[in-house]
Amino acid sequence: MNIESIAANQLYGTTQALNSAFPPNAEVDDESFADALQNALAEMRSTVERGEKAAVEAMTGKGDTQSVVEALVATEMALETAVSVRDKVVEAYQEILRMPV
């Protein structure tokens, strides 16, 4: 199993989790944007911590290679998502600055 198939499998699992969490025509909570952002950041932080923990376990000989690769792929995906969101926020801010008043 190569890293690309692991990443694809993890993305598929994430998509399935999102589909089950938000089925079509489901009632959505009145969660504010700040709460949603805070929850996403907390989830990203825990994903990064799991990746660091798996790496430390592998270096000390307590963890297996597959769990390390899976944790690091999850960490990479979380970081890429955070960077993408940041880029979109900066792009939106720049677009607002270009609007005539």
PDB file of C-alpha atoms in Angstrom:
ATOM      1  CA  MET A   1       0.000   0.000   0.000  1.00  0.00           C
ATOM      2  CA  ASN A   2       1.642   3.228  -1.087  1.00  0.00           C
ATOM      3  CA  ILE A   3       1.168   6.652   0.437  1.00  0.00           C
ATOM      4  CA  GLU A   4      -1.127   7.858  -2.365  1.00  0.00           C
ATOM      5  CA  SER A   5      -3.599   5.056  -1.731  1.00  0.00           C
ATOM      6  CA  ILE A   6      -3.474   5.749   2.004  1.00  0.00           C
ATOM      7  CA  ALA A   7      -4.231   9.422   1.372  1.00  0.00           C
ATOM      8  CA  ALA A   8      -7.045   8.529  -1.031  1.00  0.00           C
ATOM      9  CA  ASN A   9      -8.511   6.107   1.472  1.00  0.00           C
ATOM     10  CA  GLN A  10      -8.356   8.713   4.215  1.00  0.00           C
ATOM     11  CA  LEU A  11      -9.984  11.354   2.013  1.00  0.00           C
ATOM     12  CA  TYR A  12     -12.740   8.888   1.175  1.00  0.00           C
ATOM     13  CA  GLY A  13     -13.274   8.227   4.878  1.00  0.00           C
ATOM     14  CA  THR A  14     -13.388  11.959   5.599  1.00  0.00           C
ATOM     15  CA  THR A  15     -15.928  12.470   2.823  1.00  0.00           C
ATOM     16  CA  GLN A  16     -18.080   9.663   4.166  1.00  0.00           C
ATOM     17  CA  ALA A  17     -17.910  11.159   7.666  1.00  0.00           C
ATOM     18  CA  LEU A  18     -18.953  14.576   6.334  1.00  0.00           C
ATOM     19  CA  ASN A  19     -21.815  13.039   4.358  1.00  0.00           C
ATOM     20  CA  SER A  20     -23.104  11.248   7.428  1.00  0.00           C
ATOM     21  CA  ALA A  21     -22.678  14.352   9.590  1.00  0.00           C
ATOM     22  CA  PHE A  22     -24.513  16.598   7.122  1.00  0.00           C
ATOM     23  CA  PRO A  23     -27.015  14.549   5.117  1.00  0.00           C
ATOM     24  CA  PRO A  24     -28.908  16.384   2.350  1.00  0.00           C
ATOM     25  CA  ASN A  25     -31.838  18.481   3.572  1.00  0.00           C
ATOM     26  CA  ALA A  26     -30.731  18.082   7.192  1.00  0.00           C
ATOM     27  CA  GLU A  27     -31.443  20.714   9.772  1.00  0.00           C
ATOM     28  CA  VAL A  28     -28.305  22.715  10.509  1.00  0.00           C
ATOM     29  CA  ASP A  29     -27.490  24.042  13.966  1.00  0.00           C
ATOM     30  CA  ASP A  30     -27.451  27.755  14.596  1.00  0.00           C
ATOM     31  CA  GLU A  31     -23.720  27.544  15.230  1.00  0.00           C
ATOM     32  CA  SER A  32     -21.995  30.856  14.698  1.00  0.00           C
ATOM     33  CA  PHE A  33     -19.083  31.226  12.334  1.00  0.00           C
ATOM     34  CA  ALA A  34     -16.761  31.878  15.255  1.00  0.00           C
ATOM     35  CA  ASP A  35     -17.865  28.635  16.939  1.00  0.00           C
ATOM     36  CA  ALA A  36     -17.420  26.668  13.722  1.00  0.00           C
ATOM     37  CA  LEU A  37     -13.951  28.144  13.220  1.00  0.00           C
ATOM     38  CA  GLN A  38     -12.996  27.431  16.813  1.00  0.00           C
ATOM     39  CA  ASN A  39     -14.167  23.811  16.490  1.00  0.00           C
ATOM     40  CA  ALA A  40     -12.237  23.371  13.236  1.00  0.00           C
ATOM     41  CA  LEU A  41      -9.076  24.762  14.818  1.00  0.00           C
ATOM     42  CA  ALA A  42      -9.459  22.473  17.826  1.00  0.00           C
ATOM     43  CA  GLU A  43      -9.861  19.472  15.516  1.00  0.00           C
ATOM     44  CA  MET A  44      -6.801  20.512  13.518  1.00  0.00           C
ATOM     45  CA  ARG A  45      -4.792  20.921  16.723  1.00  0.00           C
ATOM     46  CA  SER A  46      -5.748  17.429  17.900  1.00  0.00           C
ATOM     47  CA  THR A  47      -4.853  15.975  14.494  1.00  0.00           C
ATOM     48  CA  VAL A  48      -1.411  17.598  14.626  1.00  0.00           C
ATOM     49  CA  GLU A  49      -0.907  16.355  18.192  1.00  0.00           C
ATOM     50  CA  ARG A  50      -1.813  12.794  17.120  1.00  0.00           C
ATOM     51  CA  GLY A  51       0.721  13.046  14.296  1.00  0.00           C
ATOM     52  CA  GLU A  52       3.432  14.243  16.663  1.00  0.00           C
ATOM     53  CA  LYS A  53       2.598  11.489  19.152  1.00  0.00           C
ATOM     54  CA  ALA A  54       2.757   8.820  16.422  1.00  0.00           C
ATOM     55  CA  ALA A  55       6.117  10.174  15.220  1.00  0.00           C
ATOM     56  CA  VAL A  56       7.558  10.092  18.736  1.00  0.00           C
ATOM     57  CA  GLU A  57       6.271   6.541  19.263  1.00  0.00           C
ATOM     58  CA  ALA A  58       7.896   5.452  15.997  1.00  0.00           C
ATOM     59  CA  MET A  59      11.219   7.033  16.958  1.00  0.00           C
ATOM     60  CA  THR A  60      11.200   5.296  20.332  1.00  0.00           C
ATOM     61  CA  GLY A  61      10.265   1.959  18.750  1.00  0.00           C
ATOM     62  CA  LYS A  62       6.775   1.787  20.247  1.00  0.00           C
ATOM     63  CA  GLY A  63       4.764   2.544  17.103  1.00  0.00           C
ATOM     64  CA  ASP A  64       4.421   0.811  13.775  1.00  0.00           C
ATOM     65  CA  THR A  65       5.171   2.412  10.431  1.00  0.00           C
ATOM     66  CA  GLN A  66       1.622   2.283   9.090  1.00  0.00           C
ATOM     67  CA  SER A  67       0.150   4.231  12.009  1.00  0.00           C
ATOM     68  CA  VAL A  68       2.894   6.837  11.636  1.00  0.00           C
ATOM     69  CA  VAL A  69       2.216   7.257   7.930  1.00  0.00           C
ATOM     70  CA  GLU A  70      -1.553   7.486   8.500  1.00  0.00           C
ATOM     71  CA  ALA A  71      -1.134  10.065  11.270  1.00  0.00           C
ATOM     72  CA  LEU A  72       1.288  12.139   9.215  1.00  0.00           C
ATOM     73  CA  VAL A  73      -0.981  12.047   6.152  1.00  0.00           C
ATOM     74  CA  ALA A  74      -3.879  13.238   8.343  1.00  0.00           C
ATOM     75  CA  THR A  75      -1.667  16.000   9.721  1.00  0.00           C
ATOM     76  CA  GLU A  76      -0.598  17.015   6.221  1.00  0.00           C
ATOM     77  CA  MET A  77      -4.232  17.181   5.071  1.00  0.00           C
ATOM     78  CA  ALA A  78      -5.205  19.279   8.105  1.00  0.00           C
ATOM     79  CA  LEU A  79      -2.347  21.683   7.459  1.00  0.00           C
ATOM     80  CA  GLU A  80      -3.157  21.968   3.754  1.00  0.00           C
ATOM     81  CA  THR A  81      -6.791  22.688   4.632  1.00  0.00           C
ATOM     82  CA  ALA A  82      -5.762  25.397   7.096  1.00  0.00           C
ATOM     83  CA  VAL A  83      -3.475  27.005   4.514  1.00  0.00           C
ATOM     84  CA  SER A  84      -6.248  26.916   1.893  1.00  0.00           C
ATOM     85  CA  VAL A  85      -8.717  28.557   4.263  1.00  0.00           C
ATOM     86  CA  ARG A  86      -6.151  31.206   5.165  1.00  0.00           C
ATOM     87  CA  ASP A  87      -5.498  31.913   1.486  1.00  0.00           C
ATOM     88  CA  LYS A  88      -9.228  32.295   0.795  1.00  0.00           C
ATOM     89  CA  VAL A  89      -9.659  34.658   3.754  1.00  0.00           C
ATOM     90  CA  VAL A  90      -6.752  36.809   2.564  1.00  0.00           C
ATOM     91  CA  GLU A  91      -8.137  36.778  -0.979  1.00  0.00           C
ATOM     92  CA  ALA A  92     -11.584  37.845   0.262  1.00  0.00           C
ATOM     93  CA  TYR A  93     -10.045  40.626   2.360  1.00  0.00           C
ATOM     94  CA  GLN A  94      -8.077  41.912  -0.621  1.00  0.00           C
ATOM     95  CA  GLU A  95     -11.229  41.820  -2.761  1.00  0.00           C
ATOM     96  CA  ILE A  96     -13.073  43.884  -0.132  1.00  0.00           C
ATOM     97  CA  LEU A  97     -10.249  46.421  -0.128  1.00  0.00           C
ATOM     98  CA  ARG A  98     -10.554  46.804  -3.908  1.00  0.00           C
ATOM     99  CA  MET A  99     -14.279  47.614  -3.738  1.00  0.00           C
ATOM    100  CA  PRO A 100     -15.159  51.226  -4.423  1.00  0.00           C
ATOM    101  CA  VAL A 101     -16.820  53.004  -1.530  1.00  0.00           C
TER     102      VAL A 101
END
